[in-house]
Short mmCIF file of N, CA and C in Angstrom, two decimals:
data_model
loop_
_atom_site.label_atom_id
_atom_site.label_comp_id
_atom_site.label_asym_id
_atom_site.label_seq_id
_atom_site.Cartn_x
_atom_site.Cartn_y
_atom_site.Cartn_z
N MET A 163 11.00 -14.07 11.49
CA MET A 163 11.46 -12.70 11.45
C MET A 163 12.98 -12.69 11.37
N MET A 164 13.51 -11.80 10.55
CA MET A 164 14.94 -11.70 10.38
C MET A 164 15.60 -11.26 11.69
N ALA A 165 16.72 -11.84 12.04
CA ALA A 165 17.44 -11.46 13.25
C ALA A 165 17.92 -10.02 13.12
N LEU A 166 18.11 -9.35 14.27
CA LEU A 166 18.54 -7.96 14.27
C LEU A 166 19.87 -7.80 13.54
N THR A 167 20.80 -8.72 13.74
CA THR A 167 22.10 -8.61 13.07
C THR A 167 21.94 -8.73 11.56
N ASP A 168 21.01 -9.59 11.10
CA ASP A 168 20.75 -9.71 9.66
C ASP A 168 20.15 -8.42 9.12
N SER A 169 19.23 -7.81 9.87
CA SER A 169 18.61 -6.56 9.45
C SER A 169 19.64 -5.45 9.35
N LEU A 170 20.55 -5.39 10.33
CA LEU A 170 21.59 -4.36 10.29
C LEU A 170 22.55 -4.58 9.13
N GLN A 171 22.89 -5.85 8.87
CA GLN A 171 23.76 -6.13 7.73
C GLN A 171 23.06 -5.80 6.43
N ASP A 172 21.77 -6.10 6.34
CA ASP A 172 21.00 -5.76 5.15
C ASP A 172 21.01 -4.25 4.93
N LEU A 173 20.85 -3.48 6.00
CA LEU A 173 20.89 -2.03 5.90
C LEU A 173 22.27 -1.56 5.43
N ARG A 174 23.33 -2.13 6.00
CA ARG A 174 24.69 -1.76 5.57
C ARG A 174 24.88 -2.07 4.08
N ASN A 175 24.44 -3.25 3.65
CA ASN A 175 24.56 -3.62 2.23
C ASN A 175 23.80 -2.65 1.35
N TYR A 176 22.59 -2.30 1.76
CA TYR A 176 21.77 -1.37 0.99
C TYR A 176 22.48 -0.03 0.88
N LEU A 177 23.00 0.47 1.98
CA LEU A 177 23.70 1.76 1.98
C LEU A 177 24.95 1.71 1.10
N ASN A 178 25.70 0.62 1.18
CA ASN A 178 26.90 0.48 0.35
C ASN A 178 26.54 0.37 -1.13
N ASP A 179 25.50 -0.38 -1.45
CA ASP A 179 25.12 -0.60 -2.85
C ASP A 179 24.56 0.66 -3.50
N SER A 180 24.09 1.60 -2.72
CA SER A 180 23.53 2.83 -3.29
C SER A 180 24.36 4.04 -2.87
N ALA A 181 25.68 3.88 -2.95
CA ALA A 181 26.62 4.88 -2.44
C ALA A 181 26.52 6.23 -3.14
N ALA A 182 25.98 6.30 -4.32
CA ALA A 182 25.88 7.58 -5.03
C ALA A 182 24.84 8.51 -4.42
N MET A 183 23.91 7.94 -3.67
CA MET A 183 22.88 8.75 -3.02
C MET A 183 23.40 9.27 -1.68
N PRO A 184 22.97 10.48 -1.28
CA PRO A 184 23.34 10.94 0.06
C PRO A 184 22.82 9.97 1.12
N ALA A 185 23.57 9.83 2.22
CA ALA A 185 23.22 8.84 3.25
C ALA A 185 21.82 9.07 3.81
N ASP A 186 21.39 10.32 3.99
CA ASP A 186 20.06 10.55 4.54
C ASP A 186 18.97 10.09 3.57
N SER A 187 19.20 10.25 2.27
CA SER A 187 18.23 9.76 1.29
C SER A 187 18.19 8.23 1.27
N GLN A 188 19.37 7.62 1.37
CA GLN A 188 19.43 6.16 1.40
C GLN A 188 18.64 5.61 2.57
N LEU A 189 18.89 6.17 3.74
CA LEU A 189 18.22 5.70 4.95
C LEU A 189 16.71 5.91 4.87
N ARG A 190 16.29 7.09 4.39
CA ARG A 190 14.86 7.39 4.25
C ARG A 190 14.19 6.39 3.32
N ASN A 191 14.79 6.13 2.15
CA ASN A 191 14.22 5.20 1.19
C ASN A 191 14.14 3.79 1.76
N TYR A 192 15.20 3.38 2.44
CA TYR A 192 15.23 2.03 3.02
C TYR A 192 14.15 1.88 4.08
N VAL A 193 14.05 2.85 4.98
CA VAL A 193 13.08 2.77 6.06
C VAL A 193 11.66 2.82 5.53
N LYS A 194 11.39 3.71 4.56
CA LYS A 194 10.04 3.80 4.00
C LYS A 194 9.62 2.50 3.35
N THR A 195 10.53 1.90 2.58
CA THR A 195 10.20 0.63 1.92
C THR A 195 10.06 -0.49 2.93
N ALA A 196 10.94 -0.54 3.92
CA ALA A 196 10.89 -1.59 4.94
C ALA A 196 9.60 -1.52 5.74
N THR A 197 9.08 -0.31 5.97
CA THR A 197 7.86 -0.19 6.77
C THR A 197 6.63 -0.70 6.03
N LEU A 198 6.73 -0.92 4.73
CA LEU A 198 5.61 -1.50 4.00
C LEU A 198 5.43 -2.97 4.36
N GLY A 199 6.41 -3.53 5.04
CA GLY A 199 6.29 -4.93 5.46
C GLY A 199 6.55 -5.92 4.35
N LEU A 200 7.30 -5.51 3.35
CA LEU A 200 7.53 -6.41 2.23
C LEU A 200 8.77 -7.28 2.39
N ALA A 201 9.60 -6.96 3.34
CA ALA A 201 10.83 -7.74 3.50
C ALA A 201 10.49 -9.20 3.77
N GLY A 202 11.13 -10.07 3.03
CA GLY A 202 10.90 -11.49 3.24
C GLY A 202 11.69 -11.98 4.44
N GLU A 203 11.72 -13.28 4.62
CA GLU A 203 12.46 -13.86 5.74
C GLU A 203 13.96 -13.72 5.54
N THR A 204 14.40 -13.55 4.31
CA THR A 204 15.82 -13.41 4.04
C THR A 204 16.06 -12.12 3.27
N ALA A 205 17.28 -11.61 3.37
CA ALA A 205 17.66 -10.40 2.64
C ALA A 205 17.77 -10.73 1.15
N PRO A 206 17.72 -9.70 0.29
CA PRO A 206 17.88 -9.96 -1.14
C PRO A 206 19.22 -10.63 -1.44
N VAL A 207 19.24 -11.45 -2.48
CA VAL A 207 20.47 -12.10 -2.92
C VAL A 207 21.38 -11.03 -3.51
N ARG A 208 22.63 -11.03 -3.06
CA ARG A 208 23.63 -10.11 -3.60
C ARG A 208 24.76 -10.95 -4.18
N ALA A 209 25.20 -10.60 -5.41
CA ALA A 209 26.21 -11.40 -6.08
C ALA A 209 26.97 -10.54 -7.08
N THR A 210 28.16 -10.99 -7.44
CA THR A 210 28.87 -10.39 -8.56
C THR A 210 28.19 -10.85 -9.84
N VAL A 211 28.57 -10.25 -10.96
CA VAL A 211 27.99 -10.68 -12.24
C VAL A 211 28.32 -12.15 -12.49
N GLN A 212 29.55 -12.54 -12.17
CA GLN A 212 29.96 -13.93 -12.38
C GLN A 212 29.17 -14.87 -11.46
N GLN A 213 29.00 -14.50 -10.21
CA GLN A 213 28.24 -15.34 -9.27
C GLN A 213 26.76 -15.41 -9.67
N ALA A 214 26.25 -14.34 -10.27
CA ALA A 214 24.84 -14.31 -10.67
C ALA A 214 24.51 -15.40 -11.68
N GLN A 215 25.49 -15.81 -12.46
CA GLN A 215 25.24 -16.84 -13.47
C GLN A 215 24.74 -18.15 -12.85
N ALA A 216 25.15 -18.42 -11.62
CA ALA A 216 24.71 -19.63 -10.93
C ALA A 216 23.23 -19.56 -10.54
N PHE A 217 22.64 -18.35 -10.56
CA PHE A 217 21.24 -18.18 -10.18
C PHE A 217 20.29 -18.14 -11.38
N LEU A 218 20.83 -18.21 -12.59
CA LEU A 218 19.97 -18.15 -13.77
C LEU A 218 18.92 -19.26 -13.75
N GLY A 219 17.68 -18.87 -13.97
CA GLY A 219 16.59 -19.83 -13.96
C GLY A 219 16.09 -20.20 -12.58
N ARG A 220 16.68 -19.60 -11.55
CA ARG A 220 16.29 -19.93 -10.17
C ARG A 220 15.55 -18.77 -9.53
N GLU A 221 14.66 -19.11 -8.62
CA GLU A 221 13.98 -18.09 -7.84
C GLU A 221 15.01 -17.42 -6.92
N VAL A 222 15.02 -16.08 -6.93
CA VAL A 222 15.99 -15.35 -6.11
C VAL A 222 15.33 -14.53 -5.01
N GLY A 223 14.02 -14.40 -5.03
CA GLY A 223 13.37 -13.64 -3.97
C GLY A 223 11.86 -13.68 -4.04
N MET A 224 11.28 -13.41 -2.87
CA MET A 224 9.83 -13.36 -2.76
C MET A 224 9.50 -12.40 -1.61
N THR A 225 8.52 -11.55 -1.82
CA THR A 225 8.13 -10.61 -0.77
C THR A 225 7.09 -11.24 0.15
N ASN A 226 6.85 -10.57 1.25
CA ASN A 226 5.72 -10.94 2.10
C ASN A 226 4.43 -10.50 1.43
N TRP A 227 3.32 -10.92 1.97
CA TRP A 227 2.01 -10.54 1.43
C TRP A 227 1.74 -9.07 1.68
N PHE A 228 1.16 -8.41 0.69
CA PHE A 228 0.84 -6.98 0.74
C PHE A 228 -0.67 -6.82 0.57
N PRO A 229 -1.36 -6.15 1.52
CA PRO A 229 -2.82 -6.02 1.43
C PRO A 229 -3.26 -4.94 0.44
N ILE A 230 -4.28 -5.26 -0.32
CA ILE A 230 -4.87 -4.29 -1.25
C ILE A 230 -6.17 -3.79 -0.62
N THR A 231 -6.19 -2.53 -0.26
CA THR A 231 -7.33 -1.93 0.42
C THR A 231 -8.08 -1.00 -0.52
N GLN A 232 -9.33 -0.72 -0.17
CA GLN A 232 -10.11 0.23 -0.96
C GLN A 232 -9.47 1.61 -0.90
N ASN A 233 -8.92 1.98 0.25
CA ASN A 233 -8.27 3.28 0.38
C ASN A 233 -7.09 3.40 -0.58
N LEU A 234 -6.28 2.36 -0.70
CA LEU A 234 -5.15 2.36 -1.63
C LEU A 234 -5.64 2.53 -3.07
N VAL A 235 -6.68 1.79 -3.42
CA VAL A 235 -7.24 1.86 -4.78
C VAL A 235 -7.81 3.25 -5.03
N ASN A 236 -8.51 3.83 -4.06
CA ASN A 236 -9.06 5.18 -4.22
C ASN A 236 -7.95 6.21 -4.42
N GLN A 237 -6.86 6.08 -3.66
CA GLN A 237 -5.73 6.99 -3.83
C GLN A 237 -5.13 6.85 -5.23
N PHE A 238 -4.99 5.63 -5.70
CA PHE A 238 -4.45 5.41 -7.04
C PHE A 238 -5.38 6.04 -8.09
N ALA A 239 -6.69 5.89 -7.90
CA ALA A 239 -7.65 6.51 -8.82
C ALA A 239 -7.48 8.02 -8.83
N SER A 240 -7.27 8.61 -7.65
CA SER A 240 -7.08 10.06 -7.57
C SER A 240 -5.81 10.50 -8.30
N PHE A 241 -4.76 9.72 -8.17
CA PHE A 241 -3.49 10.08 -8.81
C PHE A 241 -3.55 9.94 -10.32
N THR A 242 -4.27 8.94 -10.80
CA THR A 242 -4.27 8.65 -12.24
C THR A 242 -5.49 9.19 -12.98
N GLY A 243 -6.54 9.55 -12.24
CA GLY A 243 -7.77 9.99 -12.89
C GLY A 243 -8.62 8.85 -13.42
N ASP A 244 -8.29 7.62 -13.05
CA ASP A 244 -9.05 6.45 -13.50
C ASP A 244 -10.08 6.09 -12.43
N PHE A 245 -11.26 6.66 -12.56
CA PHE A 245 -12.35 6.45 -11.60
C PHE A 245 -13.38 5.45 -12.11
N GLN A 246 -12.97 4.51 -12.96
CA GLN A 246 -13.88 3.48 -13.46
C GLN A 246 -14.59 2.84 -12.25
N PHE A 247 -15.90 2.69 -12.35
CA PHE A 247 -16.69 2.24 -11.20
C PHE A 247 -16.25 0.89 -10.65
N ILE A 248 -15.68 0.02 -11.49
CA ILE A 248 -15.27 -1.29 -10.99
C ILE A 248 -14.15 -1.19 -9.95
N HIS A 249 -13.52 -0.01 -9.87
CA HIS A 249 -12.46 0.21 -8.89
C HIS A 249 -12.92 0.99 -7.66
N VAL A 250 -13.88 1.88 -7.82
CA VAL A 250 -14.18 2.82 -6.73
C VAL A 250 -15.62 2.80 -6.20
N ASP A 251 -16.51 2.14 -6.87
CA ASP A 251 -17.92 2.13 -6.44
C ASP A 251 -18.30 0.70 -6.05
N GLN A 252 -18.20 0.39 -4.75
CA GLN A 252 -18.41 -0.97 -4.28
C GLN A 252 -19.82 -1.48 -4.57
N ASP A 253 -20.82 -0.64 -4.33
CA ASP A 253 -22.21 -1.08 -4.55
C ASP A 253 -22.47 -1.40 -6.01
N ARG A 254 -22.07 -0.49 -6.89
CA ARG A 254 -22.31 -0.71 -8.31
C ARG A 254 -21.50 -1.91 -8.83
N ALA A 255 -20.25 -2.02 -8.38
CA ALA A 255 -19.42 -3.15 -8.81
C ALA A 255 -20.03 -4.48 -8.36
N GLN A 256 -20.64 -4.48 -7.18
CA GLN A 256 -21.28 -5.71 -6.70
C GLN A 256 -22.51 -6.04 -7.53
N ARG A 257 -23.26 -5.01 -7.91
CA ARG A 257 -24.48 -5.21 -8.70
C ARG A 257 -24.21 -5.57 -10.15
N GLU A 258 -23.21 -4.90 -10.76
CA GLU A 258 -23.08 -4.95 -12.22
C GLU A 258 -21.89 -5.74 -12.76
N THR A 259 -21.11 -6.34 -11.88
CA THR A 259 -19.97 -7.12 -12.38
C THR A 259 -19.97 -8.53 -11.79
N CYS A 260 -19.11 -9.34 -12.31
CA CYS A 260 -18.96 -10.71 -11.81
C CYS A 260 -17.97 -10.78 -10.65
N TYR A 261 -17.43 -9.63 -10.20
CA TYR A 261 -16.40 -9.63 -9.18
C TYR A 261 -16.93 -9.56 -7.75
N ALA A 262 -18.21 -9.35 -7.57
CA ALA A 262 -18.82 -9.26 -6.25
C ALA A 262 -18.24 -8.11 -5.42
N GLY A 263 -17.80 -7.07 -6.09
CA GLY A 263 -17.23 -5.90 -5.41
C GLY A 263 -16.15 -5.27 -6.26
N THR A 264 -15.47 -4.31 -5.69
CA THR A 264 -14.45 -3.58 -6.44
C THR A 264 -13.16 -4.39 -6.57
N ILE A 265 -12.40 -4.04 -7.61
CA ILE A 265 -11.10 -4.66 -7.87
C ILE A 265 -10.07 -3.56 -8.06
N ALA A 266 -8.82 -3.90 -7.83
CA ALA A 266 -7.72 -2.95 -8.02
C ALA A 266 -7.47 -2.72 -9.50
N HIS A 267 -6.98 -1.56 -9.83
CA HIS A 267 -6.52 -1.28 -11.19
C HIS A 267 -5.37 -2.24 -11.52
N GLY A 268 -5.35 -2.76 -12.71
CA GLY A 268 -4.22 -3.58 -13.13
C GLY A 268 -2.92 -2.78 -13.07
N MET A 269 -3.03 -1.50 -13.41
CA MET A 269 -1.83 -0.65 -13.40
C MET A 269 -1.34 -0.40 -11.97
N LEU A 270 -2.23 -0.46 -10.98
CA LEU A 270 -1.79 -0.35 -9.58
C LEU A 270 -0.95 -1.57 -9.21
N THR A 271 -1.42 -2.73 -9.59
CA THR A 271 -0.67 -3.96 -9.33
C THR A 271 0.71 -3.86 -9.98
N MET A 272 0.74 -3.39 -11.22
CA MET A 272 2.01 -3.25 -11.91
C MET A 272 2.88 -2.18 -11.25
N ALA A 273 2.27 -1.10 -10.76
CA ALA A 273 3.02 -0.01 -10.13
C ALA A 273 3.69 -0.45 -8.83
N LEU A 274 3.23 -1.53 -8.22
CA LEU A 274 3.86 -2.03 -7.00
C LEU A 274 5.13 -2.84 -7.28
N MET A 275 5.39 -3.15 -8.54
CA MET A 275 6.56 -3.98 -8.85
C MET A 275 7.89 -3.36 -8.42
N PRO A 276 8.13 -2.04 -8.57
CA PRO A 276 9.41 -1.51 -8.08
C PRO A 276 9.59 -1.72 -6.58
N THR A 277 8.52 -1.59 -5.82
CA THR A 277 8.60 -1.82 -4.38
C THR A 277 8.89 -3.28 -4.09
N PHE A 278 8.20 -4.18 -4.77
CA PHE A 278 8.46 -5.60 -4.59
C PHE A 278 9.89 -5.95 -5.01
N ALA A 279 10.37 -5.32 -6.08
CA ALA A 279 11.71 -5.62 -6.60
C ALA A 279 12.81 -5.23 -5.61
N THR A 280 12.53 -4.27 -4.73
CA THR A 280 13.51 -3.87 -3.72
C THR A 280 13.95 -5.08 -2.91
N TYR A 281 13.04 -5.98 -2.61
CA TYR A 281 13.36 -7.15 -1.81
C TYR A 281 13.46 -8.43 -2.62
N GLY A 282 12.84 -8.47 -3.79
CA GLY A 282 12.73 -9.74 -4.49
C GLY A 282 13.76 -10.02 -5.55
N THR A 283 14.48 -8.99 -6.02
CA THR A 283 15.40 -9.22 -7.12
C THR A 283 16.84 -9.39 -6.65
N LEU A 284 17.62 -10.06 -7.48
CA LEU A 284 19.04 -10.21 -7.21
C LEU A 284 19.71 -8.85 -7.39
N LYS A 285 20.64 -8.51 -6.49
CA LYS A 285 21.38 -7.24 -6.54
C LYS A 285 22.83 -7.54 -6.91
N ILE A 286 23.38 -6.72 -7.79
CA ILE A 286 24.78 -6.86 -8.18
C ILE A 286 25.64 -6.07 -7.19
N ILE A 287 26.60 -6.75 -6.59
CA ILE A 287 27.49 -6.13 -5.61
C ILE A 287 28.30 -5.03 -6.29
N GLY A 288 28.41 -3.89 -5.60
CA GLY A 288 29.25 -2.80 -6.09
C GLY A 288 28.56 -1.82 -7.02
N THR A 289 27.25 -1.97 -7.21
CA THR A 289 26.54 -1.02 -8.06
C THR A 289 26.04 0.15 -7.22
N LYS A 290 25.94 1.30 -7.85
CA LYS A 290 25.51 2.52 -7.17
C LYS A 290 24.01 2.71 -7.21
N GLN A 291 23.39 2.24 -8.27
CA GLN A 291 21.94 2.38 -8.40
C GLN A 291 21.42 1.41 -9.44
N SER A 292 20.12 1.19 -9.37
CA SER A 292 19.43 0.39 -10.37
C SER A 292 18.39 1.27 -11.04
N ILE A 293 18.36 1.21 -12.36
CA ILE A 293 17.43 2.03 -13.14
C ILE A 293 16.48 1.10 -13.87
N ILE A 294 15.19 1.37 -13.75
CA ILE A 294 14.21 0.54 -14.46
C ILE A 294 14.41 0.75 -15.96
N TYR A 295 14.64 -0.33 -16.67
CA TYR A 295 14.86 -0.29 -18.11
C TYR A 295 13.56 -0.58 -18.87
N GLY A 296 12.71 -1.41 -18.27
CA GLY A 296 11.43 -1.69 -18.91
C GLY A 296 10.80 -2.99 -18.44
N LEU A 297 9.71 -3.31 -19.08
CA LEU A 297 8.96 -4.53 -18.84
C LEU A 297 8.70 -5.21 -20.18
N ASP A 298 8.74 -6.51 -20.19
CA ASP A 298 8.35 -7.28 -21.37
C ASP A 298 7.28 -8.27 -20.95
N ARG A 299 6.45 -8.64 -21.92
CA ARG A 299 5.45 -9.71 -21.76
C ARG A 299 4.56 -9.53 -20.53
N VAL A 300 4.08 -8.32 -20.31
CA VAL A 300 3.18 -8.07 -19.18
C VAL A 300 1.81 -8.68 -19.50
N ARG A 301 1.29 -9.44 -18.54
CA ARG A 301 -0.04 -10.02 -18.70
C ARG A 301 -0.79 -9.90 -17.37
N PHE A 302 -2.03 -9.43 -17.44
CA PHE A 302 -2.91 -9.33 -16.28
C PHE A 302 -3.82 -10.55 -16.34
N LEU A 303 -3.59 -11.51 -15.45
CA LEU A 303 -4.24 -12.81 -15.56
C LEU A 303 -5.44 -13.01 -14.64
N ASN A 304 -5.50 -12.25 -13.55
CA ASN A 304 -6.55 -12.48 -12.56
C ASN A 304 -6.82 -11.16 -11.85
N PRO A 305 -8.10 -10.80 -11.66
CA PRO A 305 -8.39 -9.54 -10.96
C PRO A 305 -7.97 -9.60 -9.50
N VAL A 306 -7.56 -8.44 -8.98
CA VAL A 306 -7.16 -8.32 -7.58
C VAL A 306 -8.32 -7.68 -6.84
N ARG A 307 -9.05 -8.49 -6.10
CA ARG A 307 -10.21 -8.00 -5.37
C ARG A 307 -9.77 -7.23 -4.13
N ILE A 308 -10.56 -6.24 -3.77
CA ILE A 308 -10.28 -5.45 -2.57
C ILE A 308 -10.33 -6.39 -1.37
N GLY A 309 -9.34 -6.24 -0.49
CA GLY A 309 -9.25 -7.11 0.68
C GLY A 309 -8.33 -8.29 0.47
N SER A 310 -7.90 -8.52 -0.78
CA SER A 310 -6.98 -9.63 -1.02
C SER A 310 -5.54 -9.17 -0.75
N ARG A 311 -4.64 -10.13 -0.76
CA ARG A 311 -3.22 -9.82 -0.55
C ARG A 311 -2.42 -10.37 -1.72
N ILE A 312 -1.40 -9.62 -2.11
CA ILE A 312 -0.54 -10.02 -3.22
C ILE A 312 0.92 -10.04 -2.75
N ARG A 313 1.75 -10.76 -3.50
CA ARG A 313 3.19 -10.74 -3.24
C ARG A 313 3.92 -10.94 -4.56
N GLY A 314 5.19 -10.54 -4.56
CA GLY A 314 6.02 -10.70 -5.75
C GLY A 314 6.98 -11.86 -5.59
N ARG A 315 7.12 -12.64 -6.65
CA ARG A 315 8.07 -13.77 -6.70
C ARG A 315 8.95 -13.56 -7.93
N PHE A 316 10.27 -13.58 -7.73
CA PHE A 316 11.22 -13.22 -8.80
C PHE A 316 12.17 -14.36 -9.12
N THR A 317 12.36 -14.61 -10.42
CA THR A 317 13.31 -15.59 -10.92
C THR A 317 14.28 -14.87 -11.85
N LEU A 318 15.57 -15.06 -11.65
CA LEU A 318 16.57 -14.41 -12.49
C LEU A 318 16.64 -15.10 -13.85
N LEU A 319 16.45 -14.32 -14.91
CA LEU A 319 16.52 -14.87 -16.26
C LEU A 319 17.88 -14.61 -16.92
N SER A 320 18.45 -13.42 -16.65
CA SER A 320 19.76 -13.11 -17.23
C SER A 320 20.44 -12.00 -16.44
N ALA A 321 21.77 -11.99 -16.53
CA ALA A 321 22.61 -10.93 -15.94
C ALA A 321 23.77 -10.75 -16.90
N GLU A 322 23.71 -9.67 -17.69
CA GLU A 322 24.70 -9.46 -18.75
C GLU A 322 25.37 -8.10 -18.60
N GLU A 323 26.69 -8.10 -18.69
CA GLU A 323 27.42 -6.83 -18.68
C GLU A 323 27.23 -6.15 -20.03
N ARG A 324 26.68 -4.95 -20.01
CA ARG A 324 26.51 -4.17 -21.25
C ARG A 324 27.79 -3.43 -21.58
N ASN A 325 28.46 -2.96 -20.55
CA ASN A 325 29.76 -2.31 -20.67
C ASN A 325 30.39 -2.34 -19.28
N GLU A 326 31.52 -1.67 -19.09
CA GLU A 326 32.21 -1.76 -17.80
C GLU A 326 31.43 -1.13 -16.65
N ARG A 327 30.44 -0.30 -16.94
CA ARG A 327 29.68 0.38 -15.88
C ARG A 327 28.26 -0.17 -15.69
N GLU A 328 27.75 -0.95 -16.63
CA GLU A 328 26.34 -1.34 -16.58
C GLU A 328 26.14 -2.86 -16.70
N VAL A 329 25.21 -3.34 -15.88
CA VAL A 329 24.80 -4.74 -15.95
C VAL A 329 23.30 -4.76 -16.19
N LEU A 330 22.87 -5.44 -17.24
CA LEU A 330 21.45 -5.57 -17.55
C LEU A 330 20.92 -6.83 -16.88
N LEU A 331 19.93 -6.67 -16.00
CA LEU A 331 19.33 -7.79 -15.27
C LEU A 331 17.89 -7.98 -15.73
N ARG A 332 17.54 -9.20 -15.98
CA ARG A 332 16.16 -9.53 -16.35
C ARG A 332 15.65 -10.59 -15.37
N HIS A 333 14.52 -10.28 -14.73
CA HIS A 333 13.85 -11.21 -13.83
C HIS A 333 12.45 -11.51 -14.36
N SER A 334 12.04 -12.71 -14.21
CA SER A 334 10.63 -13.05 -14.40
C SER A 334 9.95 -12.75 -13.07
N VAL A 335 8.85 -11.99 -13.12
CA VAL A 335 8.12 -11.68 -11.89
C VAL A 335 6.70 -12.22 -12.00
N THR A 336 6.26 -12.81 -10.92
CA THR A 336 4.88 -13.27 -10.80
C THR A 336 4.29 -12.57 -9.59
N ILE A 337 3.20 -11.82 -9.80
CA ILE A 337 2.48 -11.22 -8.69
C ILE A 337 1.37 -12.19 -8.32
N GLU A 338 1.57 -12.87 -7.21
CA GLU A 338 0.65 -13.91 -6.78
C GLU A 338 -0.48 -13.32 -5.94
N LEU A 339 -1.62 -13.99 -5.99
CA LEU A 339 -2.78 -13.68 -5.15
C LEU A 339 -2.88 -14.76 -4.09
N GLU A 340 -3.02 -14.35 -2.85
CA GLU A 340 -3.13 -15.32 -1.76
C GLU A 340 -4.36 -16.20 -1.96
N ASN A 341 -4.18 -17.50 -1.80
CA ASN A 341 -5.24 -18.51 -1.92
C ASN A 341 -5.86 -18.59 -3.31
N GLU A 342 -5.11 -18.17 -4.33
CA GLU A 342 -5.58 -18.27 -5.72
C GLU A 342 -4.54 -19.03 -6.52
N PRO A 343 -4.96 -20.00 -7.33
CA PRO A 343 -3.98 -20.75 -8.12
C PRO A 343 -3.41 -19.94 -9.29
N LYS A 344 -4.17 -18.97 -9.79
CA LYS A 344 -3.74 -18.18 -10.93
C LYS A 344 -3.23 -16.82 -10.44
N PRO A 345 -2.05 -16.39 -10.90
CA PRO A 345 -1.50 -15.11 -10.44
C PRO A 345 -2.27 -13.92 -10.98
N ALA A 346 -2.04 -12.77 -10.36
CA ALA A 346 -2.66 -11.52 -10.82
C ALA A 346 -1.94 -11.01 -12.07
N LEU A 347 -0.62 -11.16 -12.09
CA LEU A 347 0.17 -10.55 -13.15
C LEU A 347 1.46 -11.33 -13.34
N ILE A 348 1.92 -11.40 -14.57
CA ILE A 348 3.26 -11.91 -14.86
C ILE A 348 3.94 -10.92 -15.80
N ALA A 349 5.26 -10.85 -15.72
CA ALA A 349 6.01 -9.96 -16.60
C ALA A 349 7.49 -10.28 -16.49
N ASP A 350 8.26 -9.72 -17.42
CA ASP A 350 9.71 -9.71 -17.30
C ASP A 350 10.09 -8.31 -16.83
N TRP A 351 10.82 -8.24 -15.73
CA TRP A 351 11.25 -6.98 -15.10
C TRP A 351 12.72 -6.76 -15.48
N ILE A 352 13.01 -5.63 -16.10
CA ILE A 352 14.36 -5.39 -16.60
C ILE A 352 14.93 -4.12 -15.97
N VAL A 353 16.11 -4.24 -15.39
CA VAL A 353 16.78 -3.08 -14.80
C VAL A 353 18.23 -3.04 -15.27
N VAL A 354 18.79 -1.83 -15.23
CA VAL A 354 20.21 -1.64 -15.47
C VAL A 354 20.84 -1.29 -14.13
N ALA A 355 21.78 -2.11 -13.69
CA ALA A 355 22.54 -1.84 -12.48
C ALA A 355 23.79 -1.06 -12.90
N VAL A 356 23.96 0.12 -12.30
CA VAL A 356 25.05 1.01 -12.68
C VAL A 356 26.14 0.98 -11.63
N ARG A 357 27.37 0.75 -12.06
CA ARG A 357 28.52 0.73 -11.14
C ARG A 357 29.04 2.13 -10.89
#
C-alpha cells in the first residue's frame, strides 16, 4: 500500500496537473477514481517531454485488479441497449455458449481504459488536461467472464510535441485477465496533453 505521504503527494501532483479545472471538481474526480481501487503500488510516472523520451518502449504503469461483476455488465447493457443474452442471461449463456456463463461486453472492457489510464499512463508535467485523441489497433482477444478480474498495463510508445501547447502521447495498453495467459484486449491509447 502506498504510504500516506506518497498518496498526498500524488493528490497534489494531480491537482497541479489539472489546474484548469476548479479545485472541487479536481478533488471529486480524483477521489471517485481512487475509490475504484485501481491505484497501483506507485503513483503514475510524471515527466517532461524530454524526460519522457527515456521511457519509450518501457512499461510506465499498471493498475490493480478490477472485478467484473454481473451487476456492472447489466448496468452497461442498460446504458448501451446491448442486451445480447451472452451478457445478461446467465442460464441461457451457460446452456448455449462455450463460455459456461455470461461474459462482459467487449465495449465495456474498452470503456474502462480511461479509468485505467488515470493510473497507468505517463503524465506530462505542467499540462492542464489530457484529451482522448483515439485508439488504434484495438483487438478483443479473450472473453471476460463474469467474476473475473482485469487490469491495465501501459507501455509508452511515443511522446511528441505537436505545438507549444500540445503533446501527443501514445501508449500500448494490454487489458490482462487474471490467471489467463492471453489478454482480454490490446490497443494503442492516444491522448493529447494540453499545457
